[in-house]
Tab-separated table of C-alpha atoms in Angstrom:
chain	number	residue	atom	x	y	z
A	869	MET	CA	-136.030	-151.897	230.413
A	870	ARG	CA	-132.529	-151.985	228.934
A	871	LYS	CA	-133.392	-149.446	226.198
A	872	THR	CA	-134.691	-146.989	228.772
A	873	VAL	CA	-131.492	-147.195	230.802
A	874	ALA	CA	-129.272	-146.670	227.721
A	875	ILE	CA	-131.145	-143.575	226.630
A	876	THR	CA	-131.008	-142.186	230.122
A	877	ILE	CA	-127.222	-142.654	230.294
A	878	ILE	CA	-126.679	-140.884	226.960
A	879	ILE	CA	-128.842	-137.942	227.986
A	880	VAL	CA	-127.151	-137.696	231.373
A	881	GLY	CA	-123.743	-137.835	229.635
A	882	MET	CA	-124.740	-134.993	227.342
A	883	VAL	CA	-125.956	-132.939	230.257
A	884	PHE	CA	-122.749	-133.401	232.212
A	885	SER	CA	-120.477	-132.858	229.183
A	886	THR	CA	-122.207	-129.650	228.132
A	887	GLY	CA	-121.174	-127.826	231.246
A	888	PRO	CA	-117.384	-128.186	230.929
A	889	LEU	CA	-117.385	-127.894	227.115
A	890	GLY	CA	-119.486	-124.810	227.151
A	891	ALA	CA	-117.275	-123.361	229.840
A	892	GLY	CA	-114.175	-124.056	227.690
A	893	VAL	CA	-115.571	-122.263	224.668
A	894	ALA	CA	-116.649	-119.362	226.773
A	895	SER	CA	-113.192	-119.296	228.368
A	896	ALA	CA	-111.495	-119.155	224.924
A	897	ASP	CA	-113.786	-116.360	223.767
A	898	HIS	CA	-113.074	-114.524	226.990
A	899	ALA	CA	-109.322	-114.967	226.519
A	900	MET	CA	-109.534	-113.488	222.999
A	901	ALA	CA	-111.557	-110.498	224.118
A	902	GLY	CA	-109.275	-107.512	223.468
A	903	GLY	CA	-106.771	-109.824	221.733
A	904	LEU	CA	-105.472	-110.447	218.195
A	905	ARG	CA	-106.216	-113.014	215.498
A	906	ILE	CA	-103.310	-113.315	213.075
A	907	TYR	CA	-103.314	-115.292	209.822
A	908	LEU	CA	-99.904	-116.222	208.366
A	909	PRO	CA	-99.494	-117.007	204.631
A	910	ARG	CA	-96.831	-119.461	203.436
A	911	GLU	CA	-95.007	-116.925	201.243
A	912	ILE	CA	-95.146	-113.184	200.761
A	913	VAL	CA	-93.292	-110.520	198.754
A	914	ILE	CA	-92.670	-107.106	200.328
A	915	GLU	CA	-91.699	-103.778	198.770
A	916	GLY	CA	-89.007	-102.516	201.133
A	917	ASN	CA	-86.295	-104.268	203.119
A	918	THR	CA	-87.885	-103.966	206.583
A	919	LEU	CA	-90.208	-106.732	207.783
A	920	SER	CA	-93.134	-105.660	209.938
A	921	LEU	CA	-95.981	-107.782	211.262
A	922	GLY	CA	-98.467	-105.705	209.287
A	923	GLN	CA	-96.641	-106.678	206.048
A	924	ILE	CA	-96.423	-110.421	206.494
A	925	GLY	CA	-99.677	-111.295	208.302
A	926	ILE	CA	-103.393	-110.483	208.256
A	927	VAL	CA	-104.209	-109.060	211.694
A	928	HIS	CA	-107.724	-108.741	213.199
A	929	GLY	CA	-108.830	-107.526	216.600
A	930	GLU	CA	-109.169	-104.356	218.587
A	931	GLU	CA	-108.321	-101.437	216.281
A	932	SER	CA	-105.682	-99.818	218.524
A	933	LEU	CA	-104.012	-103.165	219.218
A	934	VAL	CA	-103.997	-104.075	215.505
A	935	ALA	CA	-102.271	-100.765	214.662
A	936	ARG	CA	-99.718	-101.295	217.426
A	937	ALA	CA	-98.989	-104.895	216.414
A	938	GLY	CA	-98.731	-104.028	212.717
A	939	GLU	CA	-95.740	-101.742	213.364
A	940	ILE	CA	-93.688	-104.370	215.200
A	941	ILE	CA	-90.407	-104.955	213.316
A	942	LEU	CA	-89.562	-108.612	212.710
A	943	GLY	CA	-86.266	-108.188	210.848
A	944	ARG	CA	-84.592	-106.791	207.750
A	945	ILE	CA	-83.468	-108.064	204.362
A	946	SER	CA	-79.797	-107.076	204.236
A	947	VAL	CA	-78.827	-108.563	200.862
A	948	PRO	CA	-80.816	-108.279	197.594
A	949	GLY	CA	-82.344	-111.647	196.800
A	950	GLN	CA	-82.170	-112.820	200.417
A	951	GLU	CA	-85.095	-114.923	201.663
A	952	VAL	CA	-86.100	-114.487	205.322
A	953	THR	CA	-88.198	-117.007	207.269
A	954	VAL	CA	-90.490	-115.927	210.122
A	955	ASP	CA	-91.927	-118.722	212.288
A	956	ARG	CA	-94.630	-118.650	214.956
A	957	MET	CA	-92.200	-118.784	217.888
A	958	MET	CA	-90.309	-115.750	216.592
A	959	LEU	CA	-93.584	-113.907	216.027
A	960	LEU	CA	-94.876	-114.613	219.535
A	961	SER	CA	-91.523	-113.585	221.014
A	962	ARG	CA	-91.560	-110.225	219.231
A	963	LEU	CA	-95.170	-109.602	220.288
A	964	ALA	CA	-94.325	-110.437	223.910
A	965	CYS	CA	-91.376	-108.016	223.822
A	966	ASN	CA	-93.851	-105.327	222.786
A	967	GLY	CA	-96.257	-106.051	225.657
A	968	ILE	CA	-98.700	-108.326	223.827
A	969	PRO	CA	-98.676	-111.741	225.571
A	970	ALA	CA	-99.388	-115.060	223.868
A	971	SER	CA	-102.665	-115.355	225.823
A	972	LYS	CA	-104.076	-112.534	223.693
A	973	ILE	CA	-103.008	-114.008	220.359
A	974	GLN	CA	-104.698	-116.582	218.156
A	975	LEU	CA	-102.550	-117.777	215.227
A	976	SER	CA	-103.772	-119.535	212.095
A	977	GLY	CA	-102.360	-120.335	208.675
A	978	ALA	CA	-98.773	-121.449	208.006
A	979	GLU	CA	-96.249	-122.438	210.651
A	980	LYS	CA	-93.562	-120.443	208.801
A	981	VAL	CA	-93.680	-117.493	206.408
A	982	LYS	CA	-91.063	-117.130	203.642
A	983	VAL	CA	-90.488	-113.448	202.911
A	984	ARG	CA	-88.843	-112.104	199.739
A	985	GLN	CA	-88.254	-108.567	198.525
A	986	ARG	CA	-89.973	-107.362	195.376
A	987	GLY	CA	-87.484	-106.398	192.691
A	988	HIS	CA	-86.095	-106.824	189.187
A	989	THR	CA	-83.586	-109.587	188.472
A	990	VAL	CA	-80.737	-108.783	186.082
A	991	LYS	CA	-79.574	-112.118	184.708
A	992	ALA	CA	-75.895	-113.071	184.836
A	993	GLU	CA	-75.841	-113.789	181.093
A	994	ASP	CA	-77.070	-110.240	180.373
A	995	LEU	CA	-74.267	-108.772	182.506
A	996	VAL	CA	-71.656	-110.898	180.720
A	997	GLU	CA	-73.028	-110.079	177.270
A	998	SER	CA	-72.938	-106.350	178.052
A	999	ALA	CA	-69.304	-106.633	179.180
A	1000	ARG	CA	-68.332	-108.735	176.144
A	1001	LEU	CA	-69.852	-106.277	173.659
A	1002	PHE	CA	-68.078	-103.414	175.412
A	1003	LEU	CA	-64.786	-105.318	175.250
A	1004	GLY	CA	-65.276	-105.876	171.519
A	1005	LYS	CA	-65.615	-102.117	170.974
A	1006	ASN	CA	-62.742	-101.278	173.344
A	1007	PRO	CA	-60.141	-104.036	172.865
A	1008	PRO	CA	-56.865	-103.875	174.813
A	1009	ALA	CA	-53.553	-103.411	173.018
A	1010	GLY	CA	-52.387	-106.357	170.996
A	1011	SER	CA	-54.036	-108.825	168.675
A	1012	ILE	CA	-56.548	-110.788	170.789
A	1013	GLY	CA	-57.226	-114.292	169.587
A	1014	GLU	CA	-59.814	-115.169	172.230
A	1015	SER	CA	-61.166	-113.915	175.554
A	1016	GLU	CA	-62.082	-116.324	178.352
A	1017	LEU	CA	-64.499	-115.477	181.166
A	1018	LEU	CA	-62.628	-116.170	184.416
A	1019	SER	CA	-65.725	-116.493	186.624
A	1020	SER	CA	-69.420	-116.146	185.937
A	1021	PRO	CA	-71.197	-113.467	188.020
A	1022	LYS	CA	-74.363	-114.152	189.985
A	1023	ASP	CA	-77.783	-112.796	189.070
A	1024	LEU	CA	-78.340	-109.290	190.428
A	1025	LEU	CA	-81.608	-108.512	192.195
A	1026	VAL	CA	-82.524	-104.834	192.069
A	1027	ALA	CA	-84.939	-104.029	194.887
A	1028	GLY	CA	-88.068	-102.051	194.119
A	1029	VAL	CA	-89.870	-101.388	190.858
A	1030	HIS	CA	-87.801	-99.934	188.002
A	1031	SER	CA	-88.891	-99.512	184.391
A	1032	ASP	CA	-85.761	-97.825	182.961
A	1033	ILE	CA	-82.910	-100.132	183.952
A	1034	LYS	CA	-79.749	-99.750	181.850
A	1035	LEU	CA	-76.433	-101.600	181.929
A	1036	VAL	CA	-73.367	-99.339	181.690
A	1037	PRO	CA	-69.967	-101.100	181.489
A	1038	ARG	CA	-66.590	-99.472	182.152
A	1039	ILE	CA	-63.009	-100.764	182.232
A	1040	VAL	CA	-61.270	-100.929	185.609
A	1041	PRO	CA	-57.424	-100.712	185.673
A	1042	SER	CA	-55.770	-104.083	186.218
A	1043	GLY	CA	-52.195	-104.999	187.052
A	1044	ALA	CA	-52.430	-108.219	185.020
A	1045	GLY	CA	-51.255	-107.692	181.444
A	1046	ASN	CA	-53.436	-110.436	180.008
A	1047	GLN	CA	-56.666	-109.515	181.817
A	1048	THR	CA	-59.397	-106.912	181.426
A	1049	ARG	CA	-61.680	-106.039	184.333
A	1050	ILE	CA	-65.059	-104.542	183.518
A	1051	ASP	CA	-67.558	-103.181	186.038
A	1052	VAL	CA	-71.131	-103.347	184.718
A	1053	SER	CA	-73.264	-100.786	186.545
A	1054	VAL	CA	-77.032	-101.207	186.812
A	1055	MET	CA	-78.469	-97.712	186.293
A	1056	SER	CA	-81.983	-96.414	186.878
A	1057	GLY	CA	-83.046	-92.794	186.596
A	1058	GLY	CA	-79.444	-91.769	185.962
A	1059	LYS	CA	-78.265	-93.295	189.268
A	1060	GLU	CA	-76.200	-96.404	189.903
A	1061	ILE	CA	-78.183	-98.976	191.861
A	1062	SER	CA	-75.605	-101.747	191.946
A	1063	SER	CA	-72.817	-103.310	189.867
A	1064	ARG	CA	-71.023	-106.555	189.061
A	1065	ARG	CA	-67.326	-106.999	188.192
A	1066	ILE	CA	-66.529	-109.259	185.250
A	1067	ILE	CA	-62.972	-110.362	184.420
A	1068	PHE	CA	-61.770	-111.657	181.058
A	1069	ARG	CA	-58.433	-113.392	180.436
A	1070	HIS	CA	-57.038	-112.975	176.939
A	1071	LYS	CA	-55.126	-115.124	174.491
A	1072	TYR	CA	-53.119	-113.212	171.880
A	1073	ASN	CA	-52.308	-114.077	168.276
A	1074	GLY	CA	-48.599	-114.240	167.593
A	1075	GLN	CA	-45.784	-116.040	165.802
A	1076	LYS	CA	-43.147	-118.512	166.874
A	1077	LEU	CA	-39.982	-119.905	165.322
A	1078	VAL	CA	-39.673	-123.709	165.068
A	1079	ALA	CA	-36.540	-125.683	164.151
A	1080	LEU	CA	-36.928	-127.770	160.993
A	1081	ALA	CA	-33.808	-129.777	161.818
A	1082	ASP	CA	-31.223	-130.100	164.557
A	1083	ILE	CA	-29.219	-126.867	164.768
A	1084	GLY	CA	-25.798	-127.103	166.357
A	1085	ALA	CA	-24.292	-124.387	168.520
A	1086	GLY	CA	-22.550	-121.852	166.284
A	1087	GLU	CA	-24.613	-122.661	163.187
A	1088	VAL	CA	-26.273	-119.849	161.269
A	1089	ILE	CA	-30.076	-119.669	161.541
A	1090	SER	CA	-31.717	-119.503	158.114
A	1091	LYS	CA	-34.917	-120.295	156.223
A	1092	GLU	CA	-33.517	-123.750	155.587
A	1093	ASN	CA	-33.394	-124.816	159.233
A	1094	VAL	CA	-36.268	-122.834	160.851
A	1095	LYS	CA	-39.853	-121.877	159.988
A	1096	VAL	CA	-42.332	-119.291	161.306
A	1097	GLU	CA	-45.673	-120.586	162.639
A	1098	LYS	CA	-48.778	-118.857	163.995
A	1099	THR	CA	-49.474	-119.303	167.711
A	1100	VAL	CA	-51.747	-118.148	170.549
A	1101	SER	CA	-50.153	-117.090	173.835
A	1102	SER	CA	-51.167	-115.546	177.157
A	1103	TYR	CA	-49.270	-112.333	176.529
A	1104	SER	CA	-49.179	-109.814	173.718
A	1105	GLN	CA	-46.255	-110.197	171.323
A	1106	ALA	CA	-44.174	-107.248	170.193
A	1107	ALA	CA	-45.314	-105.953	166.801
A	1108	SER	CA	-41.703	-105.928	165.596
A	1109	PHE	CA	-41.306	-109.711	165.609
A	1110	SER	CA	-38.923	-110.946	162.940
A	1111	ALA	CA	-37.150	-114.227	162.331
A	1112	PRO	CA	-33.480	-114.108	163.457
A	1113	TYR	CA	-32.087	-115.089	160.066
A	1114	GLY	CA	-28.330	-114.685	159.925
A	1115	LEU	CA	-27.841	-114.987	163.674
A	1116	ILE	CA	-25.809	-117.750	165.281
A	1117	ALA	CA	-27.304	-120.467	167.499
A	1118	ARG	CA	-25.892	-120.069	171.006
A	1119	CYS	CA	-26.744	-123.651	171.972
A	1120	HIS	CA	-27.887	-126.899	170.436
A	1121	ILE	CA	-31.500	-126.591	169.226
A	1122	PRO	CA	-33.267	-129.921	168.539
A	1123	LYS	CA	-35.678	-130.445	165.661
A	1124	ASP	CA	-39.285	-129.222	166.271
A	1125	ALA	CA	-38.177	-127.145	169.274
A	1126	VAL	CA	-39.311	-123.528	169.608
A	1127	VAL	CA	-36.428	-121.131	168.994
A	1128	TYR	CA	-36.597	-118.403	171.644
A	1129	PRO	CA	-34.803	-115.051	171.262
A	1130	ASN	CA	-32.156	-115.909	173.864
A	1131	MET	CA	-31.112	-118.968	171.834
A	1132	ALA	CA	-29.608	-116.887	169.010
A	1133	GLY	CA	-27.261	-113.958	168.780
A	1134	PRO	CA	-24.873	-112.176	166.439
A	1135	ALA	CA	-21.699	-113.920	165.401
A	1136	LYS	CA	-18.664	-112.927	167.437
A	1137	PRO	CA	-16.427	-110.593	165.440
A	1138	VAL	CA	-13.060	-111.986	164.322
A	1139	ILE	CA	-10.205	-110.621	166.410
A	1140	LEU	CA	-7.770	-109.037	163.938
A	1141	VAL	CA	-5.280	-107.478	166.336
A	1142	LYS	CA	-4.462	-108.695	169.844
A	1143	ARG	CA	-3.240	-107.049	173.017
A	1144	ASN	CA	0.553	-106.195	173.079
A	1145	GLN	CA	0.768	-106.890	169.342
A	1146	SER	CA	2.894	-104.482	167.264
A	1147	VAL	CA	0.903	-102.626	164.630
A	1148	VAL	CA	1.405	-99.926	162.062
A	1149	ILE	CA	-0.257	-96.602	162.887
A	1150	ARG	CA	-1.151	-95.053	159.541
A	1151	ILE	CA	-2.358	-91.536	158.865
A	1152	ASN	CA	-3.616	-90.492	155.424
A	1153	SER	CA	-3.580	-86.717	155.044
A	1154	GLY	CA	-4.115	-85.098	151.640
A	1155	GLY	CA	-2.365	-87.870	149.756
A	1156	LEU	CA	0.458	-87.929	152.281
A	1157	VAL	CA	0.837	-91.159	154.249
A	1158	ILE	CA	2.484	-90.997	157.659
A	1159	THR	CA	3.247	-94.183	159.549
A	1160	ALA	CA	4.502	-95.020	163.003
A	1161	VAL	CA	4.954	-98.137	165.076
A	1162	GLY	CA	2.477	-98.811	167.867
A	1163	ARG	CA	1.703	-101.483	170.425
A	1164	MET	CA	-1.879	-102.622	171.037
A	1165	VAL	CA	-3.342	-101.875	174.468
A	1166	ASP	CA	-6.655	-103.545	173.526
A	1167	GLU	CA	-7.676	-106.247	171.092
A	1168	GLY	CA	-10.306	-105.794	168.399
A	1169	GLY	CA	-11.754	-106.658	165.023
A	1170	VAL	CA	-12.334	-104.651	161.878
A	1171	GLY	CA	-14.055	-101.349	162.651
A	1172	ASP	CA	-13.479	-101.542	166.409
A	1173	VAL	CA	-12.073	-98.518	168.218
A	1174	VAL	CA	-9.092	-99.564	170.331
A	1175	ARG	CA	-6.275	-97.983	172.322
A	1176	VAL	CA	-2.766	-98.018	170.826
A	1177	ARG	CA	0.501	-96.835	172.399
A	1178	ASN	CA	2.911	-94.943	170.083
A	1179	VAL	CA	6.263	-96.667	170.618
A	1180	ASP	CA	8.269	-93.490	169.950
A	1181	SER	CA	6.254	-91.002	172.040
A	1182	GLN	CA	4.710	-93.525	174.488
A	1183	ARG	CA	1.415	-91.688	174.042
A	1184	VAL	CA	-1.777	-93.766	174.085
A	1185	ILE	CA	-4.173	-92.835	171.300
A	1186	ALA	CA	-7.582	-94.035	170.122
A	1187	ALA	CA	-7.561	-95.709	166.741
A	1188	ARG	CA	-9.842	-97.700	164.473
A	1189	VAL	CA	-8.818	-101.159	163.200
A	1190	ASN	CA	-8.553	-101.372	159.394
A	1191	GLU	CA	-9.157	-104.481	157.299
A	1192	ASP	CA	-5.431	-104.820	156.527
A	1193	GLY	CA	-4.498	-104.974	160.224
A	1194	THR	CA	-3.264	-101.378	160.457
A	1195	VAL	CA	-4.892	-98.814	162.757
A	1196	GLY	CA	-5.878	-95.257	161.991
A	1197	PRO	CA	-5.931	-92.590	164.692
A	1198	ILE	CA	-9.310	-90.985	165.407
A	1199	LEU	CA	-8.643	-87.244	165.120
């Protein structure tokens, strides 16, 4: 008796459950009549930079509705290499804005689609190598010891399919004396697609003067107390560099210190005649020597041109100081 009751209950349950379940399936099929079935992949690569539903999903349904849905724009890739994500909520929103409600859409596949643009990637190291080779063939003025890359560029994604990509570098004017800026253009079909700027900072070969011993102010600089060494600096050195042998130290220079140009200068000439001093004005003319007494208006050393007042005529004349302390008029 118990077995009969159990079987009856199961059969009755199946009978009652079939009605609502069957109605639900029929309702779903009815809802999708004239609707769309859209499959979304996890990732996809597109050719252009405009994202349309027809590019990122597989759409089935009524032919006119499929064509209409496929043209719906979902976004754009604004920067080469950019990855755009389209999720189901965004997709349903865009469809609704175009008059296709969610009740007519059945989605399957991924929850989100990652979209990338098809293209050719130019590696950063290739850009740098192109710029470095160009710099080697077109060095800036001066003797470069080394060139340092200031910042490494990013990889460059060239959208689309290109089989004839060429890298063409060119120097860009720079206000910095120890830098060279190079723009590397990515060319295809004779046209520039994009470019990257690469900046090098240079170190220049040069020479420096180093004190071998303490040099006191007023001492003569010579090979005995200084030496010339090779050096690398941030700025190009004048080609006419020469050690200041024979010049006088203007200040105390300690041992092992670098001797800079402003630390040395010519010795001050010895003052031979002073201001208001009486001097002999001497003129040599064809073996005839004429002398007169003068008074110095200026002071000066041998070879200097000074002003002298003739005591007799009170005229001020220009004269050159002789080694014997006399002055000779400049005629």
